[in-house]
Structures are given as structure tokens and as C-alpha cells.
Amino acid sequence: MTKFRDIAVNRRATYDYEILERVEAGLVLMSSEIKSIRDNRVNLSGAYAFPQNGELWLQNCHIAPYPSAVRDNHEPLRPRKLLLRKDQLRRLSETAKQKGYTIVPLKIYISGHYAKIQLGVGRGKKRFDKRRAVAERDRRREAREAERR
């Protein structure tokens, strides 16, 4: 049985974007990066993925430098290559090129010995959509509380 452990969750992504599809991808990392990820030193806010030259890259994902790696430390905001199957890569690239769609990281987690990232294909929400989503969430919460009584 594979053990999953969430490292970082991008809660803002589900607030700012309507997530249409979720995809799991691998990450190409340096040794100091995986050690920092295992120490929960990751920030996904403002991160996004973009296609370039037939590959998918993760940009603006902050992985803090590993304190013990003095000499061979990594740059915290460097672009990181994402590993996907060809059909997934093609589908995500076509979707990302459409106006209004973006690929946002939803969470980074450890699966077995590997760091994985869950990507979401999202369409940006307008301000009134966000208000409607908050009102809907409040309505559901009140209904659950009324059920418990």
C-alpha cells in the first residue's frame, strides 16, 4: 500500500479558479529540494504551470533552501520540469493555450519515496462567482448544522 503525505496545499487555487480537471504529475528535483519538501518547506501561492517546447514547467513554486546543504543548494524559485504521460501533456498544453484557462498546482505530496504534484486545469472566477461560491458554502454549512440539531 502506497503511503500519501500532504506537504503543501494551495487553498487559494480553489477560491480563485473553477477547477475543471485534476492531474497527478511527477517533479524533477535536486537532492536539496526533495529534502526541503520532506521538511514541509514549500509555498505554492502564486505558482502556475506552463507548456514550453513540448514540456510542462512549474513556475513560482517556492521551495526553501535546505539548511544543511551549504555548497550545493538550489535556487528557491527556479522553474521545475513536470513529468507527465504524452497524452496528458498534449491535453494540458492545448487547454493552457485557450484564453481564460490556466494550470495551477493544487497540492504537493509524498507518494512512497517520490514527491508528486496535483495540478488542476482552472478557469478564473470573477468577483461575483467568488461571492456566490462563499454563499453556497455557508448555506451548505448551515444545512449540515441544522441536520445535527
mmCIF file of C-alpha atoms in Angstrom:
data_model
loop_
_atom_site.group_PDB
_atom_site.id
_atom_site.type_symbol
_atom_site.label_atom_id
_atom_site.label_comp_id
_atom_site.label_asym_id
_atom_site.label_seq_id
_atom_site.Cartn_x
_atom_site.Cartn_y
_atom_site.Cartn_z
ATOM 1 C CA MET A 1 0.000 0.000 0.000
ATOM 2 C CA THR A 2 1.343 3.393 -1.003
ATOM 3 C CA LYS A 3 1.525 5.962 1.752
ATOM 4 C CA PHE A 4 0.485 9.536 0.920
ATOM 5 C CA ARG A 5 1.513 12.542 2.977
ATOM 6 C CA ASP A 6 0.378 16.038 2.034
ATOM 7 C CA ILE A 7 3.191 18.570 2.152
ATOM 8 C CA ALA A 8 1.630 21.782 0.841
ATOM 9 C CA VAL A 9 -1.929 22.607 -0.220
ATOM 10 C CA ASN A 10 -2.837 25.603 -2.375
ATOM 11 C CA ARG A 11 -6.207 26.564 -0.874
ATOM 12 C CA ARG A 12 -6.244 29.843 -2.749
ATOM 13 C CA ALA A 13 -6.392 27.998 -6.091
ATOM 14 C CA THR A 14 -9.862 26.590 -5.435
ATOM 15 C CA TYR A 15 -11.044 30.054 -4.389
ATOM 16 C CA ASP A 16 -9.618 31.900 -7.422
ATOM 17 C CA TYR A 17 -10.246 29.204 -10.052
ATOM 18 C CA GLU A 18 -13.012 26.835 -11.014
ATOM 19 C CA ILE A 19 -11.098 23.536 -11.210
ATOM 20 C CA LEU A 20 -12.270 21.524 -14.226
ATOM 21 C CA GLU A 21 -9.776 18.651 -14.220
ATOM 22 C CA ARG A 22 -7.153 17.254 -11.842
ATOM 23 C CA VAL A 23 -3.939 15.517 -12.935
ATOM 24 C CA GLU A 24 -1.062 13.952 -10.976
ATOM 25 C CA ALA A 25 2.479 14.695 -12.157
ATOM 26 C CA GLY A 26 5.996 13.924 -11.027
ATOM 27 C CA LEU A 27 8.645 16.561 -10.307
ATOM 28 C CA VAL A 28 12.269 16.728 -11.447
ATOM 29 C CA LEU A 29 14.101 17.867 -8.309
ATOM 30 C CA MET A 30 17.604 18.314 -6.955
ATOM 31 C CA SER A 31 18.578 16.461 -3.780
ATOM 32 C CA SER A 32 18.363 19.561 -1.584
ATOM 33 C CA GLU A 33 14.866 20.282 -2.950
ATOM 34 C CA ILE A 34 13.411 16.898 -2.014
ATOM 35 C CA LYS A 35 14.890 17.252 1.477
ATOM 36 C CA SER A 36 13.248 20.664 1.867
ATOM 37 C CA ILE A 37 9.948 19.244 0.604
ATOM 38 C CA ARG A 38 10.099 16.453 3.182
ATOM 39 C CA ASP A 39 10.622 19.195 5.830
ATOM 40 C CA ASN A 40 7.393 20.946 4.649
ATOM 41 C CA ARG A 41 9.293 23.998 3.418
ATOM 42 C CA VAL A 42 7.175 24.640 0.296
ATOM 43 C CA ASN A 43 4.925 27.536 -0.711
ATOM 44 C CA LEU A 44 2.532 27.097 -3.652
ATOM 45 C CA SER A 45 0.857 30.509 -3.576
ATOM 46 C CA GLY A 46 1.244 32.262 -6.906
ATOM 47 C CA ALA A 47 2.617 29.143 -8.618
ATOM 48 C CA TYR A 48 1.468 28.028 -12.063
ATOM 49 C CA ALA A 49 2.462 25.572 -14.787
ATOM 50 C CA PHE A 50 3.102 26.430 -18.426
ATOM 51 C CA PRO A 51 3.977 24.416 -21.563
ATOM 52 C CA GLN A 52 7.254 25.131 -23.319
ATOM 53 C CA ASN A 53 8.969 23.114 -26.079
ATOM 54 C CA GLY A 54 6.734 20.075 -25.571
ATOM 55 C CA GLU A 55 7.336 20.000 -21.809
ATOM 56 C CA LEU A 56 5.395 21.291 -18.814
ATOM 57 C CA TRP A 57 7.199 23.546 -16.310
ATOM 58 C CA LEU A 58 6.264 24.698 -12.816
ATOM 59 C CA GLN A 59 6.979 28.380 -12.150
ATOM 60 C CA ASN A 60 6.948 30.464 -8.917
ATOM 61 C CA CYS A 61 6.815 27.459 -6.585
ATOM 62 C CA HIS A 62 8.995 28.432 -3.627
ATOM 63 C CA ILE A 63 10.992 25.543 -2.152
ATOM 64 C CA ALA A 64 13.142 26.947 0.652
ATOM 65 C CA PRO A 65 16.888 26.223 0.613
ATOM 66 C CA TYR A 66 17.865 23.213 2.702
ATOM 67 C CA PRO A 67 19.862 24.497 5.708
ATOM 68 C CA SER A 68 22.353 21.596 5.770
ATOM 69 C CA ALA A 69 23.170 21.803 2.049
ATOM 70 C CA VAL A 70 25.662 24.637 2.217
ATOM 71 C CA ARG A 71 27.515 24.126 -1.045
ATOM 72 C CA ASP A 72 25.050 22.528 -3.479
ATOM 73 C CA ASN A 73 21.878 24.369 -2.532
ATOM 74 C CA HIS A 74 19.204 25.187 -5.081
ATOM 75 C CA GLU A 75 17.604 28.443 -6.171
ATOM 76 C CA PRO A 76 14.213 28.664 -4.370
ATOM 77 C CA LEU A 77 12.103 29.915 -7.304
ATOM 78 C CA ARG A 78 13.738 28.114 -10.225
ATOM 79 C CA PRO A 79 11.423 26.566 -12.876
ATOM 80 C CA ARG A 80 10.934 22.824 -12.322
ATOM 81 C CA LYS A 81 10.114 20.288 -15.004
ATOM 82 C CA LEU A 82 6.948 18.223 -14.542
ATOM 83 C CA LEU A 83 6.712 14.583 -15.610
ATOM 84 C CA LEU A 84 3.525 13.530 -17.416
ATOM 85 C CA ARG A 85 2.403 10.978 -19.972
ATOM 86 C CA LYS A 86 2.328 12.239 -23.573
ATOM 87 C CA ASP A 87 -1.452 12.234 -23.838
ATOM 88 C CA GLN A 88 -1.803 14.177 -20.566
ATOM 89 C CA LEU A 89 0.871 16.649 -21.648
ATOM 90 C CA ARG A 90 -0.795 17.219 -25.020
ATOM 91 C CA ARG A 91 -4.234 17.720 -23.444
ATOM 92 C CA LEU A 92 -2.916 20.129 -20.778
ATOM 93 C CA SER A 93 -0.889 22.119 -23.330
ATOM 94 C CA GLU A 94 -3.914 22.565 -25.599
ATOM 95 C CA THR A 95 -6.082 23.635 -22.670
ATOM 96 C CA ALA A 96 -3.485 26.096 -21.331
ATOM 97 C CA LYS A 97 -3.291 27.832 -24.714
ATOM 98 C CA GLN A 98 -7.014 28.638 -24.624
ATOM 99 C CA LYS A 99 -7.967 32.065 -23.338
ATOM 100 C CA GLY A 100 -9.033 32.130 -19.700
ATOM 101 C CA TYR A 101 -7.592 28.737 -18.727
ATOM 102 C CA THR A 102 -4.528 28.116 -16.593
ATOM 103 C CA ILE A 103 -2.793 25.184 -14.920
ATOM 104 C CA VAL A 104 -2.407 25.668 -11.171
ATOM 105 C CA PRO A 105 -0.776 23.367 -8.606
ATOM 106 C CA LEU A 106 -3.296 22.211 -6.008
ATOM 107 C CA LYS A 107 -1.015 20.278 -3.664
ATOM 108 C CA ILE A 108 2.398 18.660 -3.313
ATOM 109 C CA TYR A 109 2.572 15.337 -1.530
ATOM 110 C CA ILE A 110 4.883 12.395 -0.948
ATOM 111 C CA SER A 111 3.785 9.138 -2.564
ATOM 112 C CA GLY A 112 6.041 6.301 -1.475
ATOM 113 C CA HIS A 113 9.530 7.733 -1.943
ATOM 114 C CA TYR A 114 8.593 10.278 -4.615
ATOM 115 C CA ALA A 115 7.301 13.843 -4.495
ATOM 116 C CA LYS A 116 4.195 14.299 -6.631
ATOM 117 C CA ILE A 117 2.158 17.347 -7.509
ATOM 118 C CA GLN A 118 -1.551 17.537 -8.209
ATOM 119 C CA LEU A 119 -2.317 20.008 -10.980
ATOM 120 C CA GLY A 120 -5.698 21.498 -11.733
ATOM 121 C CA VAL A 121 -6.912 22.945 -15.007
ATOM 122 C CA GLY A 122 -8.733 26.055 -13.900
ATOM 123 C CA ARG A 123 -10.820 28.831 -15.317
ATOM 124 C CA GLY A 124 -10.563 32.116 -13.440
ATOM 125 C CA LYS A 125 -13.542 33.129 -11.325
ATOM 126 C CA LYS A 126 -14.948 36.625 -11.418
ATOM 127 C CA ARG A 127 -15.667 38.501 -8.198
ATOM 128 C CA PHE A 128 -19.390 37.653 -8.264
ATOM 129 C CA ASP A 129 -18.553 33.959 -8.819
ATOM 130 C CA LYS A 130 -16.404 34.036 -5.681
ATOM 131 C CA ARG A 131 -19.225 35.648 -3.698
ATOM 132 C CA ARG A 132 -21.661 33.040 -4.977
ATOM 133 C CA ALA A 133 -19.267 30.218 -4.007
ATOM 134 C CA VAL A 134 -18.863 31.621 -0.485
ATOM 135 C CA ALA A 135 -22.644 31.993 -0.098
ATOM 136 C CA GLU A 136 -23.172 28.411 -1.321
ATOM 137 C CA ARG A 137 -20.562 27.101 1.121
ATOM 138 C CA ASP A 138 -22.227 28.981 4.006
ATOM 139 C CA ARG A 139 -25.635 27.629 3.003
ATOM 140 C CA ARG A 140 -24.313 24.037 2.990
ATOM 141 C CA ARG A 141 -22.668 24.526 6.392
ATOM 142 C CA GLU A 142 -25.894 25.884 7.898
ATOM 143 C CA ALA A 143 -27.860 22.952 6.446
ATOM 144 C CA ARG A 144 -25.398 20.466 7.996
ATOM 145 C CA GLU A 145 -25.653 22.200 11.371
ATOM 146 C CA ALA A 146 -29.459 22.175 11.170
ATOM 147 C CA GLU A 147 -29.340 18.412 10.421
ATOM 148 C CA ARG A 148 -27.264 17.757 13.539
ATOM 149 C CA ARG A 149 -29.748 19.527 15.823
#
